[in-house]
C-alpha positions as YAML, in Angstrom:
chain: A
units: angstrom
residues:
- id: 1
  name: MET
  ca: [48.66, -10.01, -19.08]
- id: 2
  name: THR
  ca: [47.91, -13.52, -20.42]
- id: 3
  name: SER
  ca: [48.98, -15.92, -17.83]
- id: 4
  name: VAL
  ca: [45.73, -17.97, -17.56]
- id: 5
  name: ALA
  ca: [45.93, -21.72, -16.84]
- id: 6
  name: ARG
  ca: [44.49, -23.82, -19.47]
- id: 7
  name: LEU
  ca: [43.03, -26.38, -17.21]
- id: 8
  name: LEU
  ca: [41.74, -23.81, -14.67]
- id: 9
  name: ASP
  ca: [38.39, -24.93, -13.21]
- id: 10
  name: HIS
  ca: [37.98, -22.37, -10.28]
- id: 11
  name: VAL
  ca: [39.87, -20.07, -7.97]
- id: 12
  name: VAL
  ca: [39.07, -20.22, -4.38]
- id: 13
  name: ILE
  ca: [38.98, -17.10, -2.10]
- id: 14
  name: ALA
  ca: [38.02, -17.83, 1.49]
- id: 15
  name: GLY
  ca: [37.19, -15.77, 4.42]
- id: 16
  name: PRO
  ca: [35.89, -15.89, 8.00]
- id: 17
  name: ASP
  ca: [32.41, -14.48, 7.14]
- id: 18
  name: LEU
  ca: [30.83, -15.10, 3.69]
- id: 19
  name: ALA
  ca: [28.82, -11.75, 3.58]
- id: 20
  name: GLU
  ca: [31.80, -9.73, 4.44]
- id: 21
  name: LEU
  ca: [33.82, -11.61, 1.88]
- id: 22
  name: VAL
  ca: [31.26, -10.88, -0.82]
- id: 23
  name: ALA
  ca: [31.14, -7.20, 0.13]
- id: 24
  name: TRP
  ca: [35.04, -6.95, 0.16]
- id: 25
  name: PHE
  ca: [35.19, -8.44, -3.26]
- id: 26
  name: ALA
  ca: [32.49, -6.26, -4.73]
- id: 27
  name: ASP
  ca: [34.21, -3.17, -3.33]
- id: 28
  name: ARG
  ca: [37.46, -4.22, -4.97]
- id: 29
  name: THR
  ca: [36.15, -5.21, -8.33]
- id: 30
  name: GLY
  ca: [32.62, -3.59, -8.82]
- id: 31
  name: VAL
  ca: [31.06, -7.08, -9.23]
- id: 32
  name: THR
  ca: [28.88, -8.81, -6.67]
- id: 33
  name: ALA
  ca: [29.02, -12.60, -6.57]
- id: 34
  name: ALA
  ca: [25.83, -14.59, -6.89]
- id: 35
  name: PRO
  ca: [24.80, -17.03, -4.09]
- id: 36
  name: GLY
  ca: [26.08, -20.47, -4.87]
- id: 37
  name: GLY
  ca: [24.68, -22.64, -2.13]
- id: 38
  name: VAL
  ca: [25.62, -24.63, 1.01]
- id: 39
  name: HIS
  ca: [27.83, -27.65, 1.48]
- id: 40
  name: PRO
  ca: [27.30, -30.49, 3.91]
- id: 41
  name: ARG
  ca: [30.54, -29.63, 5.80]
- id: 42
  name: GLY
  ca: [29.25, -26.23, 7.11]
- id: 43
  name: THR
  ca: [30.39, -23.89, 4.27]
- id: 44
  name: ALA
  ca: [28.53, -21.79, 1.71]
- id: 45
  name: ASN
  ca: [29.61, -19.96, -1.36]
- id: 46
  name: ALA
  ca: [29.09, -17.20, -3.85]
- id: 47
  name: LEU
  ca: [30.21, -17.51, -7.56]
- id: 48
  name: ILE
  ca: [31.43, -15.34, -10.41]
- id: 49
  name: ALA
  ca: [32.08, -16.67, -13.93]
- id: 50
  name: PHE
  ca: [35.44, -15.90, -15.59]
- id: 51
  name: THR
  ca: [35.70, -14.83, -19.17]
- id: 52
  name: VAL
  ca: [38.98, -15.16, -21.03]
- id: 53
  name: ALA
  ca: [39.42, -12.98, -24.04]
- id: 54
  name: GLY
  ca: [35.77, -12.16, -23.58]
- id: 55
  name: ARG
  ca: [34.53, -15.72, -23.84]
- id: 56
  name: ARG
  ca: [32.77, -17.68, -21.12]
- id: 57
  name: GLY
  ca: [34.20, -21.15, -20.37]
- id: 58
  name: SER
  ca: [34.40, -23.85, -17.78]
- id: 59
  name: HIS
  ca: [36.10, -21.64, -15.18]
- id: 60
  name: TYR
  ca: [34.92, -19.35, -12.29]
- id: 61
  name: LEU
  ca: [35.66, -17.78, -9.07]
- id: 62
  name: GLU
  ca: [34.44, -19.24, -5.69]
- id: 63
  name: LEU
  ca: [34.07, -17.04, -2.60]
- id: 64
  name: ILE
  ca: [33.60, -19.32, 0.36]
- id: 65
  name: GLY
  ca: [33.02, -19.02, 4.04]
- id: 66
  name: PRO
  ca: [31.10, -20.49, 6.87]
- id: 67
  name: ASP
  ca: [27.43, -21.16, 6.14]
- id: 68
  name: PRO
  ca: [25.67, -18.23, 7.85]
- id: 69
  name: ALA
  ca: [22.78, -20.56, 8.89]
- id: 70
  name: ALA
  ca: [25.09, -23.03, 10.53]
- id: 71
  name: THR
  ca: [27.11, -20.17, 12.31]
- id: 72
  name: GLY
  ca: [23.90, -18.57, 13.50]
- id: 73
  name: SER
  ca: [22.71, -21.96, 14.94]
- id: 74
  name: GLY
  ca: [25.54, -21.83, 17.47]
- id: 75
  name: GLN
  ca: [28.28, -23.69, 15.66]
- id: 76
  name: ALA
  ca: [31.19, -23.45, 18.10]
- id: 77
  name: ARG
  ca: [33.97, -23.52, 15.44]
- id: 78
  name: ARG
  ca: [34.24, -22.45, 11.85]
- id: 79
  name: PRO
  ca: [34.84, -25.18, 9.45]
- id: 80
  name: ASP
  ca: [38.37, -26.37, 8.65]
- id: 81
  name: THR
  ca: [37.79, -26.48, 4.79]
- id: 82
  name: PHE
  ca: [40.33, -24.43, 2.94]
- id: 83
  name: GLY
  ca: [41.82, -23.28, 6.32]
- id: 84
  name: ILE
  ca: [38.68, -21.12, 7.00]
- id: 85
  name: ALA
  ca: [38.87, -21.74, 10.73]
- id: 86
  name: ASP
  ca: [42.29, -19.96, 10.96]
- id: 87
  name: LEU
  ca: [41.48, -17.09, 8.62]
- id: 88
  name: ASP
  ca: [41.11, -13.52, 9.81]
- id: 89
  name: ARG
  ca: [40.66, -11.82, 6.42]
- id: 90
  name: PRO
  ca: [39.74, -12.66, 2.69]
- id: 91
  name: THR
  ca: [42.57, -14.80, 1.32]
- id: 92
  name: ILE
  ca: [43.14, -16.36, -2.09]
- id: 93
  name: VAL
  ca: [43.64, -20.04, -0.96]
- id: 94
  name: THR
  ca: [44.20, -22.34, -3.86]
- id: 95
  name: TYR
  ca: [42.55, -23.44, -7.12]
- id: 96
  name: ALA
  ca: [41.18, -26.52, -8.91]
- id: 97
  name: VAL
  ca: [41.93, -27.99, -12.33]
- id: 98
  name: HIS
  ca: [39.92, -30.39, -14.39]
- id: 99
  name: PRO
  ca: [42.06, -32.90, -16.22]
- id: 100
  name: GLY
  ca: [40.31, -35.87, -17.80]
- id: 101
  name: GLY
  ca: [40.17, -39.15, -15.81]
- id: 102
  name: ILE
  ca: [40.50, -38.03, -12.21]
- id: 103
  name: ASP
  ca: [41.12, -41.57, -10.90]
- id: 104
  name: ALA
  ca: [43.90, -42.34, -13.40]
- id: 105
  name: VAL
  ca: [45.60, -38.88, -12.64]
- id: 106
  name: VAL
  ca: [45.60, -39.63, -8.97]
- id: 107
  name: ALA
  ca: [47.11, -43.09, -9.52]
- id: 108
  name: ALA
  ca: [49.80, -41.76, -11.90]
- id: 109
  name: SER
  ca: [50.56, -38.83, -9.65]
- id: 110
  name: ARG
  ca: [51.14, -41.07, -6.62]
- id: 111
  name: SER
  ca: [53.54, -43.18, -8.73]
- id: 112
  name: ALA
  ca: [55.37, -40.08, -9.71]
- id: 113
  name: GLY
  ca: [55.81, -39.13, -6.06]
- id: 114
  name: TYR
  ca: [52.96, -36.69, -5.19]
- id: 115
  name: ASP
  ca: [49.86, -37.88, -3.52]
- id: 116
  name: PRO
  ca: [46.97, -35.51, -4.39]
- id: 117
  name: GLY
  ca: [44.71, -37.08, -1.87]
- id: 118
  name: ASP
  ca: [41.84, -39.68, -2.15]
- id: 119
  name: VAL
  ca: [39.02, -39.02, -4.70]
- id: 120
  name: ALA
  ca: [35.77, -38.13, -2.75]
- id: 121
  name: ASP
  ca: [32.25, -37.43, -3.69]
- id: 122
  name: LEU
  ca: [31.02, -33.99, -2.68]
- id: 123
  name: SER
  ca: [28.00, -31.78, -3.33]
- id: 124
  name: ARG
  ca: [26.23, -28.54, -2.54]
- id: 125
  name: THR
  ca: [22.57, -27.44, -2.65]
- id: 126
  name: THR
  ca: [21.85, -24.29, -4.66]
- id: 127
  name: PRO
  ca: [19.56, -21.62, -3.47]
- id: 128
  name: ASP
  ca: [16.63, -23.12, -5.65]
- id: 129
  name: GLY
  ca: [17.20, -26.43, -3.95]
- id: 130
  name: THR
  ca: [19.02, -28.20, -6.77]
- id: 131
  name: LEU
  ca: [21.66, -30.64, -5.56]
- id: 132
  name: LEU
  ca: [24.99, -30.39, -7.51]
- id: 133
  name: ALA
  ca: [27.40, -33.31, -7.12]
- id: 134
  name: TRP
  ca: [31.13, -33.69, -8.21]
- id: 135
  name: ARG
  ca: [34.29, -35.77, -7.35]
- id: 136
  name: LEU
  ca: [37.51, -34.28, -6.19]
- id: 137
  name: ALA
  ca: [40.92, -35.06, -4.84]
- id: 138
  name: ARG
  ca: [42.33, -32.35, -2.49]
- id: 139
  name: ARG
  ca: [44.86, -32.00, 0.20]
- id: 140
  name: GLU
  ca: [44.56, -29.54, 3.07]
- id: 141
  name: ASP
  ca: [48.36, -29.06, 3.41]
- id: 142
  name: ARG
  ca: [49.45, -28.08, -0.12]
- id: 143
  name: PHE
  ca: [47.41, -25.11, -1.20]
- id: 144
  name: ASP
  ca: [50.31, -24.24, -3.71]
- id: 145
  name: VAL
  ca: [49.31, -27.23, -5.73]
- id: 146
  name: PRO
  ca: [45.98, -27.39, -7.57]
- id: 147
  name: PHE
  ca: [43.45, -29.86, -6.54]
- id: 148
  name: LEU
  ca: [41.57, -32.07, -8.91]
- id: 149
  name: ILE
  ca: [37.81, -31.85, -9.79]
- id: 150
  name: ASP
  ca: [35.44, -33.94, -11.97]
- id: 151
  name: TRP
  ca: [31.89, -32.60, -12.65]
- id: 152
  name: GLY
  ca: [30.65, -35.62, -14.30]
- id: 153
  name: ASP
  ca: [27.14, -35.07, -15.45]
- id: 154
  name: THR
  ca: [26.74, -31.95, -13.48]
- id: 155
  name: PRO
  ca: [26.47, -28.70, -15.48]
- id: 156
  name: HIS
  ca: [29.63, -26.70, -14.94]
- id: 157
  name: PRO
  ca: [29.04, -23.68, -12.65]
- id: 158
  name: GLY
  ca: [31.25, -21.53, -14.78]
- id: 159
  name: LEU
  ca: [28.62, -21.72, -17.48]
- id: 160
  name: ALA
  ca: [25.74, -20.83, -15.27]
- id: 161
  name: ASP
  ca: [23.79, -17.57, -15.21]
- id: 162
  name: LEU
  ca: [26.42, -15.70, -13.11]
- id: 163
  name: PRO
  ca: [27.92, -12.25, -13.05]
- id: 164
  name: THR
  ca: [31.28, -12.25, -14.86]
- id: 165
  name: LEU
  ca: [34.77, -10.85, -14.57]
- id: 166
  name: GLU
  ca: [37.52, -11.02, -17.24]
- id: 167
  name: LEU
  ca: [40.42, -13.12, -16.10]
- id: 168
  name: LEU
  ca: [43.72, -11.61, -17.03]
- id: 169
  name: ALA
  ca: [46.34, -13.38, -14.89]
- id: 170
  name: TRP
  ca: [46.58, -16.22, -12.51]
- id: 171
  name: GLN
  ca: [49.95, -16.81, -10.84]
- id: 172
  name: ARG
  ca: [51.65, -18.54, -7.88]
- id: 173
  name: ILE
  ca: [54.53, -16.80, -6.16]
- id: 174
  name: GLU
  ca: [56.91, -18.90, -4.30]
- id: 175
  name: PRO
  ca: [60.40, -18.20, -2.84]
- id: 176
  name: ASP
  ca: [61.41, -21.72, -4.16]
- id: 177
  name: PRO
  ca: [59.03, -22.77, -6.97]
- id: 178
  name: GLU
  ca: [60.59, -26.18, -7.47]
- id: 179
  name: PRO
  ca: [58.57, -28.23, -4.96]
- id: 180
  name: THR
  ca: [55.43, -26.79, -6.51]
- id: 181
  name: ARG
  ca: [56.73, -27.39, -10.02]
- id: 182
  name: ASP
  ca: [57.51, -30.99, -9.15]
- id: 183
  name: ALA
  ca: [54.01, -31.62, -7.80]
- id: 184
  name: VAL
  ca: [52.33, -30.16, -10.90]
- id: 185
  name: ARG
  ca: [54.65, -32.21, -12.99]
- id: 186
  name: ALA
  ca: [53.69, -35.31, -11.04]
- id: 187
  name: LEU
  ca: [49.98, -34.50, -11.74]
- id: 188
  name: GLY
  ca: [50.79, -34.90, -15.46]
- id: 189
  name: LEU
  ca: [50.09, -31.12, -16.05]
- id: 190
  name: ASP
  ca: [51.95, -29.06, -18.55]
- id: 191
  name: PRO
  ca: [53.25, -25.83, -16.92]
- id: 192
  name: ALA
  ca: [50.61, -23.88, -19.05]
- id: 193
  name: ASP
  ca: [47.81, -25.97, -17.55]
- id: 194
  name: ALA
  ca: [48.49, -24.57, -14.03]
- id: 195
  name: ALA
  ca: [49.02, -21.26, -12.38]
- id: 196
  name: GLU
  ca: [52.15, -19.37, -13.80]
- id: 197
  name: LEU
  ca: [54.91, -19.99, -11.16]
- id: 198
  name: ILE
  ca: [56.90, -16.86, -10.25]
- id: 199
  name: THR
  ca: [59.90, -16.67, -7.92]
- id: 200
  name: GLY
  ca: [59.31, -14.04, -5.19]
- id: 201
  name: GLU
  ca: [58.22, -13.41, -1.58]
- id: 202
  name: PRO
  ca: [55.98, -13.97, 0.18]
- id: 203
  name: ALA
  ca: [54.42, -17.17, -1.04]
- id: 204
  name: ARG
  ca: [50.97, -16.25, -2.41]
- id: 205
  name: TYR
  ca: [48.67, -16.22, -5.22]
- id: 206
  name: ARG
  ca: [48.18, -13.18, -7.61]
- id: 207
  name: LEU
  ca: [44.83, -12.83, -9.36]
- id: 208
  name: VAL
  ca: [44.34, -10.08, -11.88]
- id: 209
  name: VAL
  ca: [40.76, -9.45, -13.26]
- id: 210
  name: ALA
  ca: [39.03, -6.69, -15.17]
- id: 211
  name: GLY
  ca: [35.73, -5.42, -13.85]
- id: 212
  name: PRO
  ca: [32.90, -3.31, -15.38]
- id: 213
  name: THR
  ca: [35.32, -0.35, -16.12]
- id: 214
  name: GLY
  ca: [37.79, -2.61, -17.86]
- id: 215
  name: GLU
  ca: [40.48, -1.56, -15.58]
- id: 216
  name: PRO
  ca: [42.79, -4.23, -14.14]
- id: 217
  name: VAL
  ca: [42.30, -5.08, -10.54]
- id: 218
  name: GLU
  ca: [45.02, -7.14, -8.66]
- id: 219
  name: LEU
  ca: [43.99, -9.29, -5.79]
...
């Protein structure tokens, strides 16, 4: 299996409880994600770096859920980010790509008929108190299409001191792939830059990794 998006930045798996999500993923793959930090909008994450053909690069896996501290403080509703408020189990939600010139990509994509969302400044605080900042453009209604991210001067999380998994395949399955293909094209992406599009049902993502044993694990 070699279907790995060339511009993949990170894959997002979300769940209603971060600790349970990390445990679920470790049970499936044999790898426990490292704490990533907390976001101002009430979420927290844990991270695993991807290797491709055995090499580290600027791509990783993000497990994200409600910030346990915020939830424990009596937060009435789970955050809406990545649809977390409506999830009842771990779900591969979407992914990010990192094309150059995020502002120009957004403008060109809008001209081509697909609005990827406004560019916003975001951040998270790592467990050691370091503030990481980035810019992204994301929609909450088109998880079949990658969102855009620009790390600027921030060191890429995929190159940090993280546990690793070998990335074998990254695919998007759609009953009708054309709307997704059209949006990816509007973003100026080559098909090889994004998740491989497969015709099938139900609509979902397919992630295949190899853990410590070397055996493929499909999620």
